[in-house]
Structures are given as C-alpha cells and as structure tokens.
Amino acid sequence: MSFLYFIRRYLSAGCFLAIISFTGCSLFYENADQEIVTINLPDWPPQTNNEATFLPSSYPPISRWKITLAKNDEITTFYAVPETQIEISIQKHCPFSLQAAPVTLLENENECLYFHPAGYIYPVSSQNIAVWEQGYAAFIMECLYKNCSLNGLSESEAARYVSTFNWEKLNSIIQEKLDSTSLEDKKFYNPWLCDTAIIIKNLSNETFRTSLLSPSGCYQLSAQKIFETTGFSVLSQFIPENQIITKTGQITIKKDFPMLFSDAKNFGIFITYLSAKNIHMEYIYMPIYKESYE
C-alpha cells in the first residue's frame, strides 16, 4: 500500500488506523486563527560538571544556530545568533517542529556541525524553549512533512495528517526512557540510534509500535578506553548523554554502525563496534561546515 493512498484513505474515511495508539487530540482546521509562537534557544554551553581526564572539560564555543523549521507549507533553514528568540507565525493547532543545531567553532576558527539539535514541537511542548530531549521527535516531524510533500498532499492535508499523531505521547515516552536509563547501572538511551527509516515507513503504512523507539544492537563502550587508545577526549553528539558519561564513564554505541566521536575542536574518530573484541577506529579531521549565512 502506498503512502499517498494510505493518507487519502485517512482523509476520506476520517480515521487513521496506522497510528491508533498514537492518535492526537488537537486537530488542524483550515479556518483557525493565526498566532505568534515565541521559542527560546538553549543555553550554550550546556551545563557541565566534568572532572574526568578522559572527557573534555568544556564545550567548544558557538558561532551560530542552524534552525530547521518544518511546517505544512514548507521546510526552511535559517540561522540565528546565540541568545536570541525565534518567532513563528502559524495557524492554531497547525503542527510544526523547530530544530536548533549549534554550529560550533573548531580551534582553527572554522565552523563545525557536530551536535544533534535541540527541538521544539507545536502545539505540545510544555515550555517555549527548544530542548535537547525533543530534538529527535522534531526531526521525525520534519521527515513526515517531507513525505507529505513528496506524495503531493496539499498544505491542509499535510497539516491534518501530521496533527493526528500524538506528539505529546512520543515526547513523554522518549523522556521516560531517558529518565529510566540515567543511572549508573543501565545503558543510556539515545533516541538518535533508533532506525528512523523504519519508524517513518511504519508511520506511513502500518500500526505504530512503541518498541520502534527502542534502538536495537546497542552496547556500552568505555570513554576511558577510547582515551587510552586514541588520546581523544570525546563528547557525545547527543548533549544529554554527556552528563551521564561523566558519571558512568560509558558511551552508548550501536553495533555495525559507524559513529563519529569528537571533542569538536580539531579531530574525530569513526568507531564501528563489531564485537567486544573487534572495535574499528578511523581517524579524521573534523568536517568543516561550509553553508553560508545567507
């Protein structure tokens, strides 16, 4: 069954069987009033409390924020300077997501896009601030809007479709998983290690299962071992994980999946975990972010 046929069936029948367990409450109406939503960007640098020699003592300085705004009519990218607010004009209950990714400075003053973005989802985010824990959910909404555009849905059809999904429940599940694994004896939960392609396909064609939000094949790797092997003090791309690494000394890594680790200052390493006795490391210069300010 194609994505487009599935959405058309939803629009004509008035129900969305594929995501029954995740049906939302606030649906989009074409004639709704406009409103202005003000969103604060996260503080930079993030809070840190690290005294371990195998981890960086601080985050790199920020140059600007890369903002990705996903709405029913378009997906746009623009930039904001630190300590600014973003104002979005939107129809009430028309869902949109904002991702705020920090563009940081390498030691050679070139820009680098290393860390996963913070996120904000309208109309369910409880506070008007983009937070790191909601970055992945905001990215999922962007993917859904891209699918709508690729399949020729109108702006109102796209808004109705995306508004049926229970974004508040998605955020709460991710937060619960983060809270339950923020302990020294548990493997830390990183939503960015989920299989996004399968999640989007499932949302489009099948019944959504919360188990898809639990990444498979994940293991822990010692940050101390990385430091002893490479001399690198690394930071996770997922900001909330860095506070946990300071307590546990462990980084969550996905099997057979090359993952980039760096202090975002000069160099990085791609680590591929094949088994506990077979870990491949490849050294690189950190990629320079070359997109213009315009």
mmCIF file of C-alpha atoms in Angstrom:
data_model
loop_
_atom_site.group_PDB
_atom_site.id
_atom_site.type_symbol
_atom_site.label_atom_id
_atom_site.label_comp_id
_atom_site.label_asym_id
_atom_site.label_seq_id
_atom_site.Cartn_x
_atom_site.Cartn_y
_atom_site.Cartn_z
ATOM 1 C CA MET A 1 0.000 0.000 0.000
ATOM 2 C CA SER A 2 1.471 3.357 -0.958
ATOM 3 C CA PHE A 3 1.903 6.256 1.438
ATOM 4 C CA LEU A 4 -0.276 8.527 -0.729
ATOM 5 C CA TYR A 5 -3.128 6.003 -0.967
ATOM 6 C CA PHE A 6 -2.953 5.462 2.773
ATOM 7 C CA ILE A 7 -3.243 9.180 3.519
ATOM 8 C CA ARG A 8 -6.065 9.665 1.015
ATOM 9 C CA ARG A 9 -7.950 6.814 2.711
ATOM 10 C CA TYR A 10 -7.440 8.513 6.059
ATOM 11 C CA LEU A 11 -8.706 11.847 4.744
ATOM 12 C CA SER A 12 -11.810 10.336 3.163
ATOM 13 C CA ALA A 13 -12.697 7.923 5.962
ATOM 14 C CA GLY A 14 -11.918 10.246 8.854
ATOM 15 C CA CYS A 15 -9.722 7.768 10.698
ATOM 16 C CA PHE A 16 -6.062 6.886 10.760
ATOM 17 C CA LEU A 17 -5.757 3.202 11.586
ATOM 18 C CA ALA A 18 -1.976 3.139 11.246
ATOM 19 C CA ILE A 19 -1.398 5.124 14.396
ATOM 20 C CA ILE A 20 -4.435 4.327 16.545
ATOM 21 C CA SER A 21 -2.354 4.105 19.707
ATOM 22 C CA PHE A 22 -0.759 7.458 18.950
ATOM 23 C CA THR A 23 -3.807 9.462 17.843
ATOM 24 C CA GLY A 24 -3.567 13.091 18.862
ATOM 25 C CA CYS A 25 -6.293 15.349 20.211
ATOM 26 C CA SER A 26 -5.713 18.843 18.783
ATOM 27 C CA LEU A 27 -6.537 18.591 15.084
ATOM 28 C CA PHE A 28 -5.871 21.210 12.440
ATOM 29 C CA TYR A 29 -8.688 23.342 10.997
ATOM 30 C CA GLU A 30 -8.161 25.407 7.859
ATOM 31 C CA ASN A 31 -10.039 28.449 9.195
ATOM 32 C CA ALA A 32 -8.217 28.619 12.523
ATOM 33 C CA ASP A 33 -6.817 31.980 13.628
ATOM 34 C CA GLN A 34 -3.164 32.887 13.280
ATOM 35 C CA GLU A 35 -0.939 33.151 16.337
ATOM 36 C CA ILE A 36 2.666 34.025 17.098
ATOM 37 C CA VAL A 37 4.760 31.418 18.909
ATOM 38 C CA THR A 38 7.959 32.604 20.578
ATOM 39 C CA ILE A 39 10.673 30.000 21.129
ATOM 40 C CA ASN A 40 13.826 30.442 23.186
ATOM 41 C CA LEU A 41 17.005 28.692 22.128
ATOM 42 C CA PRO A 42 19.010 26.569 24.595
ATOM 43 C CA ASP A 43 21.780 27.999 26.707
ATOM 44 C CA TRP A 44 25.274 27.461 25.356
ATOM 45 C CA PRO A 45 27.475 25.964 26.578
ATOM 46 C CA PRO A 46 25.279 23.266 28.124
ATOM 47 C CA GLN A 47 25.670 22.600 31.814
ATOM 48 C CA THR A 48 28.791 20.600 32.526
ATOM 49 C CA ASN A 49 30.224 19.034 35.644
ATOM 50 C CA ASN A 50 33.220 17.091 34.461
ATOM 51 C CA GLU A 51 36.470 16.379 36.219
ATOM 52 C CA ALA A 52 37.340 13.143 34.390
ATOM 53 C CA THR A 53 40.590 13.281 32.454
ATOM 54 C CA PHE A 54 39.125 11.167 29.640
ATOM 55 C CA LEU A 55 36.442 13.763 28.803
ATOM 56 C CA PRO A 56 36.752 17.376 27.585
ATOM 57 C CA SER A 57 36.490 19.969 30.337
ATOM 58 C CA SER A 58 34.281 22.241 28.227
ATOM 59 C CA TYR A 59 32.243 22.513 25.050
ATOM 60 C CA PRO A 60 33.591 24.366 22.001
ATOM 61 C CA PRO A 61 32.390 27.958 21.508
ATOM 62 C CA ILE A 62 29.276 28.506 19.456
ATOM 63 C CA SER A 63 29.253 30.501 16.211
ATOM 64 C CA ARG A 64 25.514 30.473 15.424
ATOM 65 C CA TRP A 65 22.430 28.251 15.499
ATOM 66 C CA LYS A 66 21.214 26.359 12.443
ATOM 67 C CA ILE A 67 17.416 26.465 12.614
ATOM 68 C CA THR A 68 15.282 23.960 10.696
ATOM 69 C CA LEU A 69 11.582 24.796 10.666
ATOM 70 C CA ALA A 70 9.170 22.126 9.400
ATOM 71 C CA LYS A 71 5.633 23.336 8.658
ATOM 72 C CA ASN A 72 2.754 22.164 6.482
ATOM 73 C CA ASP A 73 3.617 24.672 3.739
ATOM 74 C CA GLU A 74 7.429 24.398 3.684
ATOM 75 C CA ILE A 75 10.623 23.236 5.363
ATOM 76 C CA THR A 76 13.081 26.075 5.760
ATOM 77 C CA THR A 77 16.578 26.518 7.149
ATOM 78 C CA PHE A 78 17.970 29.748 8.524
ATOM 79 C CA TYR A 79 20.466 30.913 11.141
ATOM 80 C CA ALA A 80 20.253 32.714 14.460
ATOM 81 C CA VAL A 81 22.867 34.246 16.687
ATOM 82 C CA PRO A 82 23.172 32.990 20.280
ATOM 83 C CA GLU A 83 20.814 34.314 22.941
ATOM 84 C CA THR A 84 18.002 35.121 20.532
ATOM 85 C CA GLN A 85 14.346 34.173 20.356
ATOM 86 C CA ILE A 86 12.582 32.748 17.312
ATOM 87 C CA GLU A 87 9.082 33.960 16.437
ATOM 88 C CA ILE A 88 6.873 31.741 14.269
ATOM 89 C CA SER A 89 3.531 32.797 12.764
ATOM 90 C CA ILE A 90 1.230 29.782 12.483
ATOM 91 C CA GLN A 91 -2.428 28.813 12.404
ATOM 92 C CA LYS A 92 -3.612 27.479 15.744
ATOM 93 C CA HIS A 93 -3.169 23.716 16.070
ATOM 94 C CA CYS A 94 -1.200 23.503 12.825
ATOM 95 C CA PRO A 95 1.755 21.373 13.954
ATOM 96 C CA PHE A 96 5.303 22.481 13.298
ATOM 97 C CA SER A 97 8.699 21.487 14.595
ATOM 98 C CA LEU A 98 11.816 23.537 15.161
ATOM 99 C CA GLN A 99 15.315 22.068 15.370
ATOM 100 C CA ALA A 100 18.157 24.189 16.722
ATOM 101 C CA ALA A 101 21.601 22.746 15.991
ATOM 102 C CA PRO A 102 24.667 24.501 17.421
ATOM 103 C CA VAL A 103 27.253 25.425 14.802
ATOM 104 C CA THR A 104 30.450 25.497 16.853
ATOM 105 C CA LEU A 105 33.982 26.708 16.172
ATOM 106 C CA LEU A 106 36.940 24.415 15.721
ATOM 107 C CA GLU A 107 40.292 25.525 17.121
ATOM 108 C CA ASN A 108 41.253 26.781 13.652
ATOM 109 C CA GLU A 109 38.151 29.060 13.721
ATOM 110 C CA ASN A 110 36.323 27.058 11.046
ATOM 111 C CA GLU A 111 32.704 26.131 11.736
ATOM 112 C CA CYS A 112 31.600 22.598 12.577
ATOM 113 C CA LEU A 113 28.146 20.978 12.780
ATOM 114 C CA TYR A 114 28.675 18.094 15.184
ATOM 115 C CA PHE A 115 25.983 18.018 17.869
ATOM 116 C CA HIS A 116 22.428 16.773 17.419
ATOM 117 C CA PRO A 117 19.834 19.569 17.532
ATOM 118 C CA ALA A 118 17.543 20.622 20.318
ATOM 119 C CA GLY A 119 13.878 20.511 19.415
ATOM 120 C CA TYR A 120 10.505 22.152 19.904
ATOM 121 C CA ILE A 121 7.136 20.754 18.793
ATOM 122 C CA TYR A 122 3.989 22.845 18.490
ATOM 123 C CA PRO A 123 1.434 22.641 19.992
ATOM 124 C CA VAL A 124 2.570 20.102 22.605
ATOM 125 C CA SER A 125 5.884 21.387 24.007
ATOM 126 C CA SER A 126 5.114 22.487 27.545
ATOM 127 C CA GLN A 127 7.532 25.424 27.610
ATOM 128 C CA ASN A 128 8.565 27.869 24.904
ATOM 129 C CA ILE A 129 12.124 26.628 24.699
ATOM 130 C CA ALA A 130 13.890 24.165 22.411
ATOM 131 C CA VAL A 131 15.306 21.302 24.489
ATOM 132 C CA TRP A 132 17.820 18.606 23.604
ATOM 133 C CA GLU A 133 15.496 15.784 24.632
ATOM 134 C CA GLN A 134 12.950 16.729 21.933
ATOM 135 C CA GLY A 135 15.345 17.120 19.019
ATOM 136 C CA TYR A 136 14.699 13.632 17.656
ATOM 137 C CA ALA A 137 10.910 13.982 17.749
ATOM 138 C CA ALA A 138 11.222 17.313 15.921
ATOM 139 C CA PHE A 139 13.318 15.557 13.285
ATOM 140 C CA ILE A 140 10.636 12.858 12.888
ATOM 141 C CA MET A 141 8.039 15.559 12.190
ATOM 142 C CA GLU A 142 10.312 17.063 9.542
ATOM 143 C CA CYS A 143 10.561 13.634 7.873
ATOM 144 C CA LEU A 144 6.777 13.231 7.865
ATOM 145 C CA TYR A 145 6.262 16.636 6.254
ATOM 146 C CA LYS A 146 8.855 15.726 3.613
ATOM 147 C CA ASN A 147 6.903 12.553 2.870
ATOM 148 C CA CYS A 148 3.705 14.565 2.528
ATOM 149 C CA SER A 149 5.364 16.910 0.043
ATOM 150 C CA LEU A 150 6.876 14.055 -1.976
ATOM 151 C CA ASN A 151 3.462 12.428 -2.268
ATOM 152 C CA GLY A 152 1.642 15.584 -3.402
ATOM 153 C CA LEU A 153 -0.510 16.314 -0.358
ATOM 154 C CA SER A 154 -1.885 19.835 -0.097
ATOM 155 C CA GLU A 155 -0.902 22.086 2.801
ATOM 156 C CA SER A 156 -4.157 21.409 4.655
ATOM 157 C CA GLU A 157 -3.940 17.646 4.043
ATOM 158 C CA ALA A 158 -0.373 17.581 5.344
ATOM 159 C CA ALA A 159 -1.354 19.526 8.466
ATOM 160 C CA ARG A 160 -4.293 17.221 9.186
ATOM 161 C CA TYR A 161 -2.167 14.130 8.717
ATOM 162 C CA VAL A 162 0.685 15.279 10.960
ATOM 163 C CA SER A 163 -1.730 16.579 13.618
ATOM 164 C CA THR A 164 -3.256 13.104 14.066
ATOM 165 C CA PHE A 165 -0.058 11.790 15.572
ATOM 166 C CA ASN A 166 0.229 12.083 19.352
ATOM 167 C CA TRP A 167 3.438 14.087 19.634
ATOM 168 C CA GLU A 168 2.945 14.635 23.356
ATOM 169 C CA LYS A 169 2.981 10.876 23.923
ATOM 170 C CA LEU A 170 6.059 10.494 21.747
ATOM 171 C CA ASN A 171 7.899 13.125 23.789
ATOM 172 C CA SER A 172 6.814 11.541 27.059
ATOM 173 C CA ILE A 173 7.981 8.061 26.009
ATOM 174 C CA ILE A 174 11.403 9.392 24.990
ATOM 175 C CA GLN A 175 11.680 11.353 28.250
ATOM 176 C CA GLU A 176 10.664 8.312 30.325
ATOM 177 C CA LYS A 177 13.305 6.211 28.605
ATOM 178 C CA LEU A 178 15.919 8.902 29.227
ATOM 179 C CA ASP A 179 14.947 9.198 32.888
ATOM 180 C CA SER A 180 14.939 5.430 33.447
ATOM 181 C CA THR A 181 18.407 4.958 31.943
ATOM 182 C CA SER A 182 20.103 7.918 33.605
ATOM 183 C CA LEU A 183 21.506 5.564 36.211
ATOM 184 C CA GLU A 184 24.984 4.147 36.584
ATOM 185 C CA ASP A 185 23.875 0.523 36.199
ATOM 186 C CA LYS A 186 21.891 0.974 32.981
ATOM 187 C CA LYS A 187 22.725 1.520 29.328
ATOM 188 C CA PHE A 188 21.912 5.109 28.427
ATOM 189 C CA TYR A 189 19.046 5.652 25.982
ATOM 190 C CA ASN A 190 19.920 7.629 22.856
ATOM 191 C CA PRO A 191 16.883 8.134 20.566
ATOM 192 C CA TRP A 192 19.150 9.116 17.664
ATOM 193 C CA LEU A 193 20.200 5.463 17.487
ATOM 194 C CA CYS A 194 16.666 4.387 16.539
ATOM 195 C CA ASP A 195 16.040 3.222 12.972
ATOM 196 C CA THR A 196 14.428 6.372 11.598
ATOM 197 C CA ALA A 197 13.689 4.877 8.179
ATOM 198 C CA ILE A 198 11.679 2.055 9.746
ATOM 199 C CA ILE A 199 9.836 4.489 12.027
ATOM 200 C CA ILE A 200 8.794 6.682 9.085
ATOM 201 C CA LYS A 201 7.796 3.668 6.980
ATOM 202 C CA ASN A 202 5.792 2.264 9.877
ATOM 203 C CA LEU A 203 4.018 5.571 10.461
ATOM 204 C CA SER A 204 3.131 5.664 6.777
ATOM 205 C CA ASN A 205 1.990 2.092 6.241
ATOM 206 C CA GLU A 206 1.496 0.118 9.446
ATOM 207 C CA THR A 207 0.414 0.329 13.076
ATOM 208 C CA PHE A 208 2.959 2.335 15.012
ATOM 209 C CA ARG A 209 4.685 0.349 17.755
ATOM 210 C CA THR A 210 6.390 1.977 20.718
ATOM 211 C CA SER A 211 9.055 -0.731 20.516
ATOM 212 C CA LEU A 212 10.408 1.121 17.471
ATOM 213 C CA LEU A 213 11.597 3.803 19.895
ATOM 214 C CA SER A 214 13.970 1.287 21.493
ATOM 215 C CA PRO A 215 17.110 1.031 19.340
ATOM 216 C CA SER A 216 18.461 -2.469 18.907
ATOM 217 C CA GLY A 217 22.043 -3.700 18.965
ATOM 218 C CA CYS A 218 23.332 -1.071 21.393
ATOM 219 C CA TYR A 219 26.288 -1.578 23.713
ATOM 220 C CA GLN A 220 28.399 0.423 26.107
ATOM 221 C CA LEU A 221 31.933 1.498 25.334
ATOM 222 C CA SER A 222 34.327 2.930 27.889
ATOM 223 C CA ALA A 223 35.245 6.577 27.335
ATOM 224 C CA GLN A 224 38.416 5.821 29.302
ATOM 225 C CA LYS A 225 39.280 3.074 26.795
ATOM 226 C CA ILE A 226 38.761 5.496 23.894
ATOM 227 C CA PHE A 227 41.079 7.979 25.595
ATOM 228 C CA GLU A 228 43.760 5.368 26.318
ATOM 229 C CA THR A 229 43.596 4.011 22.752
ATOM 230 C CA THR A 230 43.396 7.282 20.840
ATOM 231 C CA GLY A 231 44.344 10.098 23.209
ATOM 232 C CA PHE A 232 40.988 11.725 22.376
ATOM 233 C CA SER A 233 38.657 13.168 24.960
ATOM 234 C CA VAL A 234 35.281 12.860 23.259
ATOM 235 C CA LEU A 235 31.822 14.319 23.609
ATOM 236 C CA SER A 236 28.618 12.585 22.550
ATOM 237 C CA GLN A 237 26.663 14.237 19.739
ATOM 238 C CA PHE A 238 23.574 13.857 21.944
ATOM 239 C CA ILE A 239 24.023 16.542 24.590
ATOM 240 C CA PRO A 240 22.096 14.816 27.461
ATOM 241 C CA GLU A 241 24.414 11.812 27.212
ATOM 242 C CA ASN A 242 27.467 13.860 28.160
ATOM 243 C CA GLN A 243 26.263 14.417 31.716
ATOM 244 C CA ILE A 244 25.766 10.655 32.061
ATOM 245 C CA ILE A 245 29.222 9.874 30.683
ATOM 246 C CA THR A 246 30.740 11.953 33.484
ATOM 247 C CA LYS A 247 29.015 9.644 35.997
ATOM 248 C CA THR A 248 29.327 6.257 34.309
ATOM 249 C CA GLY A 249 32.333 6.654 32.015
ATOM 250 C CA GLN A 250 30.323 4.764 29.370
ATOM 251 C CA ILE A 251 29.181 5.802 25.879
ATOM 252 C CA THR A 252 26.259 4.084 24.139
ATOM 253 C CA ILE A 253 27.235 2.772 20.725
ATOM 254 C CA LYS A 254 25.305 0.852 18.041
ATOM 255 C CA LYS A 255 26.686 -2.380 16.618
ATOM 256 C CA ASP A 256 27.772 -2.379 12.940
ATOM 257 C CA PHE A 257 27.033 1.335 12.734
ATOM 258 C CA PRO A 258 29.969 3.765 12.318
ATOM 259 C CA MET A 259 29.593 6.533 14.893
ATOM 260 C CA LEU A 260 31.516 9.780 14.975
ATOM 261 C CA PHE A 261 33.009 10.898 18.281
ATOM 262 C CA SER A 262 34.974 14.083 18.866
ATOM 263 C CA ASP A 263 35.623 16.980 21.192
ATOM 264 C CA ALA A 264 34.533 19.154 18.213
ATOM 265 C CA LYS A 265 37.813 21.048 18.319
ATOM 266 C CA ASN A 266 40.016 19.525 15.612
ATOM 267 C CA PHE A 267 39.893 15.763 15.162
ATOM 268 C CA GLY A 268 37.395 12.959 15.424
ATOM 269 C CA ILE A 269 37.170 9.193 15.174
ATOM 270 C CA PHE A 270 34.645 6.943 13.493
ATOM 271 C CA ILE A 271 34.096 3.982 15.808
ATOM 272 C CA THR A 272 32.484 0.809 14.469
ATOM 273 C CA TYR A 273 31.578 -1.706 17.153
ATOM 274 C CA LEU A 274 31.626 -5.217 15.663
ATOM 275 C CA SER A 275 32.078 -7.083 18.935
ATOM 276 C CA ALA A 276 33.663 -6.524 22.327
ATOM 277 C CA LYS A 277 36.967 -7.764 20.867
ATOM 278 C CA ASN A 278 36.598 -6.168 17.448
ATOM 279 C CA ILE A 279 36.237 -2.392 17.523
ATOM 280 C CA HIS A 280 37.360 -0.491 14.444
ATOM 281 C CA MET A 281 38.536 3.131 14.749
ATOM 282 C CA GLU A 282 39.195 5.519 11.873
ATOM 283 C CA TYR A 283 40.725 8.954 12.468
ATOM 284 C CA ILE A 284 39.512 12.036 10.597
ATOM 285 C CA TYR A 285 39.797 15.793 10.600
ATOM 286 C CA MET A 286 36.504 17.229 11.768
ATOM 287 C CA PRO A 287 34.368 18.177 8.738
ATOM 288 C CA ILE A 288 34.099 21.911 8.157
ATOM 289 C CA TYR A 289 30.616 23.333 7.901
ATOM 290 C CA LYS A 290 30.576 25.429 4.738
ATOM 291 C CA GLU A 291 26.979 26.560 4.370
ATOM 292 C CA SER A 292 26.715 30.347 4.044
ATOM 293 C CA TYR A 293 24.966 32.798 6.295
ATOM 294 C CA GLU A 294 22.559 33.739 3.520
#
